[in-house]
mmCIF file of C-alpha atoms and ligand atoms in Angstrom:
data_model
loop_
_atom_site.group_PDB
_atom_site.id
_atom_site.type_symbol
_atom_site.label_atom_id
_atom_site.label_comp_id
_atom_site.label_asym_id
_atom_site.label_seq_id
_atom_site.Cartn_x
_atom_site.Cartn_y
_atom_site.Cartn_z
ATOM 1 C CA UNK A 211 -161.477 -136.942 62.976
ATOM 2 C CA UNK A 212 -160.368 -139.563 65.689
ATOM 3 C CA UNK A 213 -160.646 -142.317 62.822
ATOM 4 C CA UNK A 214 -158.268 -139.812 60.367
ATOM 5 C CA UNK A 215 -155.615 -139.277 62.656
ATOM 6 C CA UNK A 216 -155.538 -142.942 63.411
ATOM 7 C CA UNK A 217 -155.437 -144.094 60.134
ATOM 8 C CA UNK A 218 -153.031 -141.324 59.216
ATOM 9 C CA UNK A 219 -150.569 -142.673 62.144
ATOM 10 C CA UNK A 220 -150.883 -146.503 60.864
ATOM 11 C CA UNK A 221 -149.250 -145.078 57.681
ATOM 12 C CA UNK A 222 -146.792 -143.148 58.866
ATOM 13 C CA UNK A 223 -145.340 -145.169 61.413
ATOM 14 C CA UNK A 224 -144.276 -147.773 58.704
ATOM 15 C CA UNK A 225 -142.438 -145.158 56.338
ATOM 16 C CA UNK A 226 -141.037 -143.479 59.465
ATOM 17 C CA UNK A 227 -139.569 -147.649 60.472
ATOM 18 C CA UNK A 228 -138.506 -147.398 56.757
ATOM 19 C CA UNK A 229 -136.545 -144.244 57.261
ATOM 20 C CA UNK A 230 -135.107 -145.467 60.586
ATOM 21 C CA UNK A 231 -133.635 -149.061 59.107
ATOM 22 C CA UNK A 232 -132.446 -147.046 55.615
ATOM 23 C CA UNK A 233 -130.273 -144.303 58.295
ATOM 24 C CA UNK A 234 -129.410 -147.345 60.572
ATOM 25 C CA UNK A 235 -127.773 -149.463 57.096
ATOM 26 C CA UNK A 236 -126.667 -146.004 55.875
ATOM 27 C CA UNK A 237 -124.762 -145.383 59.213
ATOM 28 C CA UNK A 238 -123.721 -149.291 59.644
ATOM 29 C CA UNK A 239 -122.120 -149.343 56.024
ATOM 30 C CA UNK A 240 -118.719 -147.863 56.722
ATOM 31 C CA UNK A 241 -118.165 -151.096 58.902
ATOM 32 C CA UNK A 242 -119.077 -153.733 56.628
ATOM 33 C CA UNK A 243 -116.264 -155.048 54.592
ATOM 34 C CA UNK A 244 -117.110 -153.674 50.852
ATOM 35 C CA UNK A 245 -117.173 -150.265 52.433
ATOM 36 C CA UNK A 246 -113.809 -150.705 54.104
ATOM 37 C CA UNK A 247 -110.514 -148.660 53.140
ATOM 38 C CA UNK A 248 -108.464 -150.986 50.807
ATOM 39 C CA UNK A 249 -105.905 -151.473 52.820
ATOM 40 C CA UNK A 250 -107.656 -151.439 56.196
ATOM 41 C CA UNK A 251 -107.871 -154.606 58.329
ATOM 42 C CA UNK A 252 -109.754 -156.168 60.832
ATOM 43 C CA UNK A 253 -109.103 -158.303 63.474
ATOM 44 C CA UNK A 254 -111.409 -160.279 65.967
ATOM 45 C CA UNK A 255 -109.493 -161.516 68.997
ATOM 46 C CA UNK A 256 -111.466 -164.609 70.725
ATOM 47 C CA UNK A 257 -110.965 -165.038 74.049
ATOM 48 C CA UNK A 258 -112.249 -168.625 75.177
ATOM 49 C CA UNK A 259 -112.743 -167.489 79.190
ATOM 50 C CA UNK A 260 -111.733 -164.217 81.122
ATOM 51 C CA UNK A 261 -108.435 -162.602 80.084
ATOM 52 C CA UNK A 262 -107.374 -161.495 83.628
ATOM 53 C CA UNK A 263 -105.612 -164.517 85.178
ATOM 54 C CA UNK A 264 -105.171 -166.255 82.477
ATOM 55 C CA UNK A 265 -101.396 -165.808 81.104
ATOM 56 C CA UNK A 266 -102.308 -167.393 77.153
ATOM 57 C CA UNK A 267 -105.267 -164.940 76.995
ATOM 58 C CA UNK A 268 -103.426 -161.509 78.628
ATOM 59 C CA UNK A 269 -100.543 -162.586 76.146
ATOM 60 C CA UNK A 270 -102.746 -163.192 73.165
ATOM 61 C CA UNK A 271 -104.522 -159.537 73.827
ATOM 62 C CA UNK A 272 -101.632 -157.855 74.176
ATOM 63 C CA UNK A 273 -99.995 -159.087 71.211
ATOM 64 C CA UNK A 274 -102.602 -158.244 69.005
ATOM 65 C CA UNK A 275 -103.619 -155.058 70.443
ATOM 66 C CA UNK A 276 -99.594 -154.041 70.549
ATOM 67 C CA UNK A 277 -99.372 -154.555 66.628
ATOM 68 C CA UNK A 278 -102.498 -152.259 66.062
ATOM 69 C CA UNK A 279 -100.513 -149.719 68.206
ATOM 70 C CA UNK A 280 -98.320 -149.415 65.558
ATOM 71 C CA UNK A 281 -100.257 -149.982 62.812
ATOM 72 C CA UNK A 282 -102.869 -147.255 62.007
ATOM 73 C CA UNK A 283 -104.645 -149.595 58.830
ATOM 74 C CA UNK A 284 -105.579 -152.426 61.801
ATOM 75 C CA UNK A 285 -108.322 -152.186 63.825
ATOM 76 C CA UNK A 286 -108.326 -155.419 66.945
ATOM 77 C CA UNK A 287 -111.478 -156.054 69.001
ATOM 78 C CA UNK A 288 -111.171 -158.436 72.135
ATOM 79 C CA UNK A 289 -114.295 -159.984 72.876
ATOM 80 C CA UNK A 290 -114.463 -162.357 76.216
ATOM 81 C CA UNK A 291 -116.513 -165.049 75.538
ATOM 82 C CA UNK A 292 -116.777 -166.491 79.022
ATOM 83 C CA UNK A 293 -116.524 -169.933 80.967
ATOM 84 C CA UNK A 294 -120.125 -171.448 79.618
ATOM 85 C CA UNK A 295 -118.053 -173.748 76.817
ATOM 86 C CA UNK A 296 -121.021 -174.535 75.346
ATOM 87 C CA UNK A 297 -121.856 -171.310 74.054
ATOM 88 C CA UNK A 298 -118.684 -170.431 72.147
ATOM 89 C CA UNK A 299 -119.958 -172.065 68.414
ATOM 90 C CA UNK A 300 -123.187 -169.967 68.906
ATOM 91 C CA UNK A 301 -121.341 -166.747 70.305
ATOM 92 C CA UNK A 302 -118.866 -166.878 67.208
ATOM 93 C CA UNK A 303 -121.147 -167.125 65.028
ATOM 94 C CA UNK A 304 -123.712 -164.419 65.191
ATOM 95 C CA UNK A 305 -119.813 -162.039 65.924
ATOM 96 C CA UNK A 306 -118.524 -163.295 62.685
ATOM 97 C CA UNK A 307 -122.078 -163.478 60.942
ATOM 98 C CA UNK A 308 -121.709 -159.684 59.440
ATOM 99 C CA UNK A 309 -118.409 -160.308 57.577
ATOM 100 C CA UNK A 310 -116.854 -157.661 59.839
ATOM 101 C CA UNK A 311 -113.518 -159.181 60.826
ATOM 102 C CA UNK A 312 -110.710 -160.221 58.323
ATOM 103 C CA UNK A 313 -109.820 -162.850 60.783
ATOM 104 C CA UNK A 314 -110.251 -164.307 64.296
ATOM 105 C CA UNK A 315 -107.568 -165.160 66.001
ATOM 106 C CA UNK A 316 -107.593 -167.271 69.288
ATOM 107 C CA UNK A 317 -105.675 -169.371 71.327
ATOM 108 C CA UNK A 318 -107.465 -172.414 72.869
ATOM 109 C CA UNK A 319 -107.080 -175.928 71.605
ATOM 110 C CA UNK A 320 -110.720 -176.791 71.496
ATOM 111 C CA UNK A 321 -110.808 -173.654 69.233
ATOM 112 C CA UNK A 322 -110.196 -175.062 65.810
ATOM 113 C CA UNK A 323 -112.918 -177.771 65.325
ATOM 114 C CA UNK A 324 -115.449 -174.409 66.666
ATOM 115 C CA UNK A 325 -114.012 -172.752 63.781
ATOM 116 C CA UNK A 326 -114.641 -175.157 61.559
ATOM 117 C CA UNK A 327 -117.887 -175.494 62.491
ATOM 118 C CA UNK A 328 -118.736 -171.650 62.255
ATOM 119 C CA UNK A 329 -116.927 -171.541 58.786
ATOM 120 C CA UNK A 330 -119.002 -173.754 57.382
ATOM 121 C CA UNK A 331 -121.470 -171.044 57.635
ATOM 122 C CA UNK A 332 -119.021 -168.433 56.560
ATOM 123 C CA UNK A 333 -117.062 -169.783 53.950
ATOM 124 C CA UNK A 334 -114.451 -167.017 53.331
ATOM 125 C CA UNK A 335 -114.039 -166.273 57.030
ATOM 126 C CA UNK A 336 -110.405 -166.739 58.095
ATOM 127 C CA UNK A 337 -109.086 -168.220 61.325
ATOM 128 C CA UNK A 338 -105.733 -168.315 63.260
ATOM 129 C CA UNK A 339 -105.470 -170.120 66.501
ATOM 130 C CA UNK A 340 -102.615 -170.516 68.601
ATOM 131 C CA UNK A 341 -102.202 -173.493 71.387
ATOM 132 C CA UNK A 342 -103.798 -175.661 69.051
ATOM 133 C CA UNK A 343 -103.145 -178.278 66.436
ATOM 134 C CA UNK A 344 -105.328 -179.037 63.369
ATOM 135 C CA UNK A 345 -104.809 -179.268 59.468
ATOM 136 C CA UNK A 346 -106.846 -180.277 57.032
ATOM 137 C CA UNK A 347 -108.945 -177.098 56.908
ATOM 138 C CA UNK A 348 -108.199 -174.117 54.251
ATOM 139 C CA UNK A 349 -110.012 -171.547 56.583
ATOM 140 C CA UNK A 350 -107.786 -173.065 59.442
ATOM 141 C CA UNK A 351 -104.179 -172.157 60.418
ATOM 142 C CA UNK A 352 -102.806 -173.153 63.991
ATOM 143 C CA UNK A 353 -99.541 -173.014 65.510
ATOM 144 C CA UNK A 354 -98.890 -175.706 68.390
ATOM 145 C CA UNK A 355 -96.642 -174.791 71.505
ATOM 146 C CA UNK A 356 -94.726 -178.026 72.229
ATOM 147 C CA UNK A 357 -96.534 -177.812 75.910
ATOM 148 C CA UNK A 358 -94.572 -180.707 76.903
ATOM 149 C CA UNK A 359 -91.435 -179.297 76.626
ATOM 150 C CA UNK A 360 -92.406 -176.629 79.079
ATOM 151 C CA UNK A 361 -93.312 -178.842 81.683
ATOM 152 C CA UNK A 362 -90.424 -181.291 80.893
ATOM 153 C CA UNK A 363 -87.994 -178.749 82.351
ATOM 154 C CA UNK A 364 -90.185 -177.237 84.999
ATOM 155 C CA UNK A 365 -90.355 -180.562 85.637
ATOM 156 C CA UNK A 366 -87.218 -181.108 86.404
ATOM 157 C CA UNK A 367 -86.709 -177.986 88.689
ATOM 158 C CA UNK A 368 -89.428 -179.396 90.133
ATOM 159 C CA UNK A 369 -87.606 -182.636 90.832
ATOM 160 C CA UNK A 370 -84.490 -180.890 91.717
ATOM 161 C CA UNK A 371 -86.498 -178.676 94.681
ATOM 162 C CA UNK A 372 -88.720 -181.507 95.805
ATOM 163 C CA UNK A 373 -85.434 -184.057 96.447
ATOM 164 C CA UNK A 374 -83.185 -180.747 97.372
ATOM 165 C CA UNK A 375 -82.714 -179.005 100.980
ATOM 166 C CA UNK A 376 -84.881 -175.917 100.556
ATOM 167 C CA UNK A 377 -86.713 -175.316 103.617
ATOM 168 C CA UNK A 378 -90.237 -176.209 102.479
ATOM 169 C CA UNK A 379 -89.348 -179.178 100.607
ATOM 170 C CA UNK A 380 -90.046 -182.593 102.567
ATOM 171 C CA UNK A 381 -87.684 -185.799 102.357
ATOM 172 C CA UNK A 382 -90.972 -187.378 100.287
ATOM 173 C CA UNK A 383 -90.858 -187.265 96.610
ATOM 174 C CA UNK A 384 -93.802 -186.100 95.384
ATOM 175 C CA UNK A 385 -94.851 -183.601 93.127
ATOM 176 C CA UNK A 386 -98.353 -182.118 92.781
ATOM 177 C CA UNK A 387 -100.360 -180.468 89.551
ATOM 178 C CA UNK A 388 -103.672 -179.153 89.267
ATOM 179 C CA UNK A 389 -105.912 -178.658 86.106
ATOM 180 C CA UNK A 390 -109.099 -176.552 85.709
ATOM 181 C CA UNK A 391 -110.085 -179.282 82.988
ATOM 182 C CA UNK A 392 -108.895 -182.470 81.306
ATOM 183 C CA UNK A 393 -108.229 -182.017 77.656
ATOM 184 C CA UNK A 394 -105.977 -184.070 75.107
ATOM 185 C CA UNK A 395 -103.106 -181.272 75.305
ATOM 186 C CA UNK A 396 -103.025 -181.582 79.359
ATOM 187 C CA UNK A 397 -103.538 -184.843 79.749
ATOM 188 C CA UNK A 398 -101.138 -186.524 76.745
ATOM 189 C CA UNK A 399 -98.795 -184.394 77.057
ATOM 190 C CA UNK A 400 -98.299 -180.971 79.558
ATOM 191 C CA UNK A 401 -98.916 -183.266 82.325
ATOM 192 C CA UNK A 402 -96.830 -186.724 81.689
ATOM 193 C CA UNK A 403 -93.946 -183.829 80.367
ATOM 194 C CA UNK A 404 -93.897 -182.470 84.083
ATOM 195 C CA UNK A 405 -93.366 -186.186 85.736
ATOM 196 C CA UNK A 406 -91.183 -187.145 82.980
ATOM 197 C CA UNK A 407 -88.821 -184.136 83.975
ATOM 198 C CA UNK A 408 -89.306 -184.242 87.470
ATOM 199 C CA UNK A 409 -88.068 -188.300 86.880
ATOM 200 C CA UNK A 410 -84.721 -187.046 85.370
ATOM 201 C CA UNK A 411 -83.837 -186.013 88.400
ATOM 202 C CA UNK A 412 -85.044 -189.123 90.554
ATOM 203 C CA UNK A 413 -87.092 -191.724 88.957
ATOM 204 C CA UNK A 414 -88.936 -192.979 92.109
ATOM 205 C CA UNK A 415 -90.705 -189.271 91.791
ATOM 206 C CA UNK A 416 -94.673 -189.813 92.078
ATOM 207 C CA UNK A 417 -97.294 -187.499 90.871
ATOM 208 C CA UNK A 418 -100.955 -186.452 92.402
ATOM 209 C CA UNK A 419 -102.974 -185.006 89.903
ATOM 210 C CA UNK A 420 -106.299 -183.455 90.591
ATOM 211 C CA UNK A 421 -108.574 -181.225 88.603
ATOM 212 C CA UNK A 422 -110.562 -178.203 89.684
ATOM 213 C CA UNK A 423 -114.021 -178.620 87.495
ATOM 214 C CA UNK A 424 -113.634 -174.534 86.763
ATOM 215 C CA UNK A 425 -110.859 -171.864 85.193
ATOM 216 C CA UNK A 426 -111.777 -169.479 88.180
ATOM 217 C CA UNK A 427 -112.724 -171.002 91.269
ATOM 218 C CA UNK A 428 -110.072 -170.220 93.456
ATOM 219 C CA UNK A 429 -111.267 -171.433 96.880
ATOM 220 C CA UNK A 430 -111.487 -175.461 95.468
ATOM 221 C CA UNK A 431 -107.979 -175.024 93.924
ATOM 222 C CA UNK A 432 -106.370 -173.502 97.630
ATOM 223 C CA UNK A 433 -109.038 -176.745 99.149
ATOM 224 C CA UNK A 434 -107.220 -179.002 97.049
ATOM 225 C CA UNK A 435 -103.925 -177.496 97.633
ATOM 226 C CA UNK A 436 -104.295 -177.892 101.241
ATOM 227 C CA UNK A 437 -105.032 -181.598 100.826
ATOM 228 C CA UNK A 438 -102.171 -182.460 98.624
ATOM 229 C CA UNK A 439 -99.612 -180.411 101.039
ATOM 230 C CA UNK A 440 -101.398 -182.783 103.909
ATOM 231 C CA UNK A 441 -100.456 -185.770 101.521
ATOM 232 C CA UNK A 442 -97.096 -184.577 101.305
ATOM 233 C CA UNK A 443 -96.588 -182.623 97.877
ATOM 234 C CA UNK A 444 -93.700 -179.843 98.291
ATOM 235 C CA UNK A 445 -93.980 -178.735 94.734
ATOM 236 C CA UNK A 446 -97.100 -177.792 92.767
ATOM 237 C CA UNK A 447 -97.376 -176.687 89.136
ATOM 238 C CA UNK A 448 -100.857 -176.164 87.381
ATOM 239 C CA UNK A 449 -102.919 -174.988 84.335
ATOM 240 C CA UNK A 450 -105.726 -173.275 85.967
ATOM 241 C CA UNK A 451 -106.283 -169.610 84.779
ATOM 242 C CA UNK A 452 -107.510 -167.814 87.692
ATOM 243 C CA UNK A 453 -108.328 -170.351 89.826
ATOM 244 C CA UNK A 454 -104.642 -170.834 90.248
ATOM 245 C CA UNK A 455 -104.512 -167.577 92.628
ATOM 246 C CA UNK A 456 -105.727 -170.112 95.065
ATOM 247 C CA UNK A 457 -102.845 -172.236 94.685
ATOM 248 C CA UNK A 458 -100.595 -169.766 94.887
ATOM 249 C CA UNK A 459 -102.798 -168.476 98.338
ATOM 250 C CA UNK A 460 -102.227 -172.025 100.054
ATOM 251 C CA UNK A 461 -99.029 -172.599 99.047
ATOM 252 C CA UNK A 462 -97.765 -169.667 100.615
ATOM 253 C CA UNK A 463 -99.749 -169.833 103.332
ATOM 254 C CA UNK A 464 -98.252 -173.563 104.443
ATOM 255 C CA UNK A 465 -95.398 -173.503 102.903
ATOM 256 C CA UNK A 466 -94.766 -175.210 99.438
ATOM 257 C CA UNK A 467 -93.616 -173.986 96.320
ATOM 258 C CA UNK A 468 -94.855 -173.283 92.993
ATOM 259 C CA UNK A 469 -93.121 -173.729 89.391
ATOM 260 C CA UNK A 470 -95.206 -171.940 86.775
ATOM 261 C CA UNK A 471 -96.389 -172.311 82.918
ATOM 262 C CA UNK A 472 -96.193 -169.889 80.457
ATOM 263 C CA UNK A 473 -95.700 -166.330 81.862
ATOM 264 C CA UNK A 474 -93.625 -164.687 84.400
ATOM 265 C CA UNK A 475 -95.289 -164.560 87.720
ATOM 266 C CA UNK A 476 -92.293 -164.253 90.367
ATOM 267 C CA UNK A 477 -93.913 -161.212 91.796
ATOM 268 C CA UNK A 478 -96.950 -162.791 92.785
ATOM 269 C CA UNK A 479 -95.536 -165.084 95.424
ATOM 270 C CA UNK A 480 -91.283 -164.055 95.436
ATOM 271 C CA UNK A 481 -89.680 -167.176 97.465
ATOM 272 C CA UNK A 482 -93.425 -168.928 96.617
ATOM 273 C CA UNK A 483 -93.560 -168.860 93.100
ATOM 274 C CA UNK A 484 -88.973 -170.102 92.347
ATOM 275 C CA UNK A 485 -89.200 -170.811 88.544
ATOM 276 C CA UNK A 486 -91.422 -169.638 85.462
ATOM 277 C CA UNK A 487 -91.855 -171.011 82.275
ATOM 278 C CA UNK A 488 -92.344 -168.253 79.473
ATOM 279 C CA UNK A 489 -94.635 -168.997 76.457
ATOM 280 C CA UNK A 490 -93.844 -166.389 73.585
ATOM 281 C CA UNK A 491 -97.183 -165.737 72.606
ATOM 282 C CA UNK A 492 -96.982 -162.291 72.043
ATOM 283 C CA UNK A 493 -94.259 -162.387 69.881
ATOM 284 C CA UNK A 494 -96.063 -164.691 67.785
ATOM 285 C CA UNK A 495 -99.093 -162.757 67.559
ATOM 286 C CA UNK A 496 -97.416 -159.974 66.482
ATOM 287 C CA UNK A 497 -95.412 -161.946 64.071
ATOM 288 C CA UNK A 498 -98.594 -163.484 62.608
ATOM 289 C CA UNK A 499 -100.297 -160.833 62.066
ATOM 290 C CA UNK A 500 -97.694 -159.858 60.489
ATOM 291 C CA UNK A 501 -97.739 -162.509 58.022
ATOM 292 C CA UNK A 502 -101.377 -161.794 57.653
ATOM 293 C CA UNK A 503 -100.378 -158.668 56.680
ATOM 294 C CA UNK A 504 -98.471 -159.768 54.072
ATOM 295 C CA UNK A 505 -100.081 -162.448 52.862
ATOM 296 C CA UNK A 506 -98.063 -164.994 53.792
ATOM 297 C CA UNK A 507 -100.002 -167.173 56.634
ATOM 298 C CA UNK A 508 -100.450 -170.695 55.185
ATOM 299 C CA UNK A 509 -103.919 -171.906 56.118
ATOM 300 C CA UNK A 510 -104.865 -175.400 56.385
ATOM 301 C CA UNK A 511 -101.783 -176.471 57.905
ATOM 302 C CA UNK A 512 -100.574 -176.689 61.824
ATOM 303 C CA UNK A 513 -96.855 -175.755 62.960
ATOM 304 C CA UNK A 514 -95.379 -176.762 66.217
ATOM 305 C CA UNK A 515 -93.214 -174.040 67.940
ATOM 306 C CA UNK A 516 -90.775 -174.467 70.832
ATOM 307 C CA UNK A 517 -87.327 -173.922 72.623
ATOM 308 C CA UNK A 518 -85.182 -174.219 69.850
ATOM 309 C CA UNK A 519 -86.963 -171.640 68.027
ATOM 310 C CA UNK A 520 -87.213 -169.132 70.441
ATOM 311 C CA UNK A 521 -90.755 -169.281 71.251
ATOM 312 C CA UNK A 522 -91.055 -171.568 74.845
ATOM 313 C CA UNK A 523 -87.958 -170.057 77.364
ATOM 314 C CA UNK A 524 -87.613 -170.255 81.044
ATOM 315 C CA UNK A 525 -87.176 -167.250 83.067
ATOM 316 C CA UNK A 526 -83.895 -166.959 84.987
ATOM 317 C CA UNK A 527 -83.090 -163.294 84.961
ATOM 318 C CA UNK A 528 -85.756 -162.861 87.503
ATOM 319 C CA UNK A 529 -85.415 -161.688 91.605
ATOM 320 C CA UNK A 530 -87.787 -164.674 92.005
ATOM 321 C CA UNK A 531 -85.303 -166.923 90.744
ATOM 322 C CA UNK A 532 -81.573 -165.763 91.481
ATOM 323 C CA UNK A 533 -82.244 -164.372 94.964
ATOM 324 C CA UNK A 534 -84.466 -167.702 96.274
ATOM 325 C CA UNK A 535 -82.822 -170.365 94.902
ATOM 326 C CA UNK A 536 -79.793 -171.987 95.647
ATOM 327 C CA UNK A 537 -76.961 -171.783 94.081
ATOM 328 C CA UNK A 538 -76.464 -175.652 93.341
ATOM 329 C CA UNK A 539 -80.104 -176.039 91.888
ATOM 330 C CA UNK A 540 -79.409 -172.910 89.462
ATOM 331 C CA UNK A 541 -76.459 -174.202 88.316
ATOM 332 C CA UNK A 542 -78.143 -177.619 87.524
ATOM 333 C CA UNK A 543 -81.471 -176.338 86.298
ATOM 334 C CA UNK A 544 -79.579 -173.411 84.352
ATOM 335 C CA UNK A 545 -77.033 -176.459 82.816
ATOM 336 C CA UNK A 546 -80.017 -178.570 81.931
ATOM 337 C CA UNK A 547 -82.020 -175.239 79.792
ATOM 338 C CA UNK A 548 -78.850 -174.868 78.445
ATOM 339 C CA UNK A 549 -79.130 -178.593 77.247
ATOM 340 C CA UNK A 550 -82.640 -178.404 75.915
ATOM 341 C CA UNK A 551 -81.993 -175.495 73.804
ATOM 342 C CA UNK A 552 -79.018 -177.026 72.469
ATOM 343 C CA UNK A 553 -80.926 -179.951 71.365
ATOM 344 C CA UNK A 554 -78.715 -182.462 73.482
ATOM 345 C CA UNK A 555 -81.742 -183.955 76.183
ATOM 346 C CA UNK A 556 -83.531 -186.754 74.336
ATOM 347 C CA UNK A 557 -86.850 -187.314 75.008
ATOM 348 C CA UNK A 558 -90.051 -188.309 73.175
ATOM 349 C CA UNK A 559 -93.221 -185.902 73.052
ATOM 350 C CA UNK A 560 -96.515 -188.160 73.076
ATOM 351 C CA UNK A 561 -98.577 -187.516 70.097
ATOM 352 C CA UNK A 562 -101.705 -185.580 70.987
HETATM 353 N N1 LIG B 49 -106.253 -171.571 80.068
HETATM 354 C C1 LIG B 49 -106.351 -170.486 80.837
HETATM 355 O O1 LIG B 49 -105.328 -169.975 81.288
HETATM 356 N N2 LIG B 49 -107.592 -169.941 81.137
HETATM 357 C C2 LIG B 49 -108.752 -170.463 80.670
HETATM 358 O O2 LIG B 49 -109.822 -169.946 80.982
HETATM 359 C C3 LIG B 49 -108.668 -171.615 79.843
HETATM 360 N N3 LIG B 49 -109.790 -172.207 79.329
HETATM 361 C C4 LIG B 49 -109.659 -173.337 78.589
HETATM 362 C C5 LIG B 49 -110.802 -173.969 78.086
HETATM 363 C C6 LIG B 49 -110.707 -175.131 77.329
HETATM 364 C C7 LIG B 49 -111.944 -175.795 76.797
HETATM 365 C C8 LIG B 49 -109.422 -175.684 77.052
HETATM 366 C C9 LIG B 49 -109.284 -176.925 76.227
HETATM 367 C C10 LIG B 49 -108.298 -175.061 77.535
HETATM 368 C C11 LIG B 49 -108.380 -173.895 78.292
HETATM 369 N N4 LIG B 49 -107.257 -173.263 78.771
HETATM 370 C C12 LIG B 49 -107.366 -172.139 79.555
HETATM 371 C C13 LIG B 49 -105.925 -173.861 78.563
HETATM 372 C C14 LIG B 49 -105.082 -173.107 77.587
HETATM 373 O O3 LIG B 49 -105.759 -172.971 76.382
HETATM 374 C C15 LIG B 49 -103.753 -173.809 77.401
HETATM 375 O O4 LIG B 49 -103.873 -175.117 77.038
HETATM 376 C C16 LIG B 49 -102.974 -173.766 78.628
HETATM 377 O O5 LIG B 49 -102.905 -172.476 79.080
HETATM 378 C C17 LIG B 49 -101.564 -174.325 78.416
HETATM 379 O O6 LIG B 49 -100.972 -173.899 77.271
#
């Protein structure tokens, strides 16, 4: 009898693990793409860190995620991939492995050669990654801020507060930036843009330069802070994701100011934080996705956006702008945006 009900149990078990995997692909199927509505679409948003902190990743989200708002056929996941780089390939590929996602869209220039990678695997898998440049590739379409533009003129307010009267600024002339990480966008060109501003105003401008080693640790940034305000820097800028919050801590605590890339964060640090570049990232999303929608994103190719075209700005509207600085810098900084949208400063970006 014992023997029976044991063999009887070895049998069912299998047919019951049958049953079970046949309900689980059953239930699953609605999901995978043949099963989808025609007209439904899926999108897979990428993020290469933390979004919090980081103004490229918040904007990226909440482009994407706005356009599903108003878009009932669109479905957006964000998935946070975290700081370990070298999991990103492997992490892509077992979320893009089930052919869920009519496209991933990102925004991280070590992004695209990933992609590549992971589409080898995945041959009709579609990627669109912004901050990035790369052609070449028919799964592959990137648009390219031109970063050093942005920190050409916050360069130049930069220059303009550091040799100016304001009462944290020094009679030295040096400017400070901080990275997380070296990459060929920061180092070729967001980072010789800001000197190269800053030297419009005064050419004998130096620059110290240091780098964190991490997008979030916030006590080495306000560390290294500290030691370039002992040096005599008056005038930081940085590309640091969170880790810039320590910055931002230190220079408020000692007294120094901060210009900053890509989003407006006046009300962080107001007399602190005195100018704010503004990427347009959302409005791109939204715009691309757009074009996705419509069929009408060209892969393979790479398309720089800036200024001119609406999609880089500077924020002067702002409380943190008009109210702390004075009224002689505005009027040159505001003369010299003025300028750069117009096309009438001349200067050369470095190829990447
Ligand atoms: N920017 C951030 O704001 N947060 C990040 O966590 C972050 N991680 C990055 C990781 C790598 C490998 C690279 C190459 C860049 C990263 N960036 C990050 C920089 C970002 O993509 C962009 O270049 C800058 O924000 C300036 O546009």
């Amino acid at each position: 009898m014992n023997y029976m009900s044991k063999k009887c149990f070895t049998v069912i078990v299998p047919a019951a693990l049958v049953l079970c995997a046949l309900i689980l692909f059953l239930s699953c199927k609605p999901k995978t793409p043949a099963a989808k509505a025609p007209n439904h679409f899926s999108v897979l948003v990428y993020i290469t860190g933390v979004t919090a902190g980081s103004p490229t990743y918040e904007l990226l989200a909440a482009g994407a995620l706005s356009f599903a708002l108003i878009h009932d056929n669109v479905t957006v996941k964000v998935y946070e991939a975290g700081f370990n780089q070298a999991e990103w390939e492997e992490q892509l590929t077992s979320l893009v492995a089930g052919g869920e996602y009519d496209i991933v869209l990102g925004s991280n220039p070590s992004l695209p050669e990933i992609c590549a990678n992971v589409g080898k695997k995945f041959p009709n898998q579609k990627f669109i990654i912004t901050d990035a440049e790369y052609s070449g590739n028919p799964q592959i379409s990137t648009f390219l801020y031109n970063q050093y533009e942005q920190s050409f003129y916050l360069g130049y307010l930069a220059g303009l507060v550091t040799t100016g009267s304001m009462e944290y600024a020094n009679n030295g002339k040096q400017i400070g930036f901080i990275a997380a990480q070296e990459y060929p966008l920061l180092n070729r060109q967001i980072v010789p843009g800001f000197l190269d501003g800053a030297r419009r105003v005064d050419p004998e401008i130096t620059l110290d330069f240091r780098v964190i080693g991490s997008w979030s640790d916030a006590n080495k940034a306000a560390e290294l802070t500290a030691g370039m305000i002992n040096s005599g820097v008056d005038v930081f800028a940085s590309i640091a994701g969170g880790a810039a919050q320590g910055m931002i801590r230190t220079a408020a605590e000692r007294g120094a100011y901060v210009v900053f890339h890509n989003n407006n964060e006046y009300s962080l640090a107001p007399g602190i934080i005195i100018g704010c570049g503004q990427m347009e990232q959302k409005k791109l999303v939204e715009e691309i996705l757009a074009g996705v929608l419509a069929g009408k994103i060209q892969y393979g190719i790479s398309q720089t956006v800036g200024v001119k075209d609406g999609y880089l700005n500077f924020i002067a509207d702002d409380p943190g702008y008009i109210d702390y600085l004075p009224a002689d810098i505005q009027e040159k900084f505001n003369a010299f945006m003025d300028d750069i949208r117009a096309g009438l400063v001349e200067y050369t970006v470095p190829s990447l």
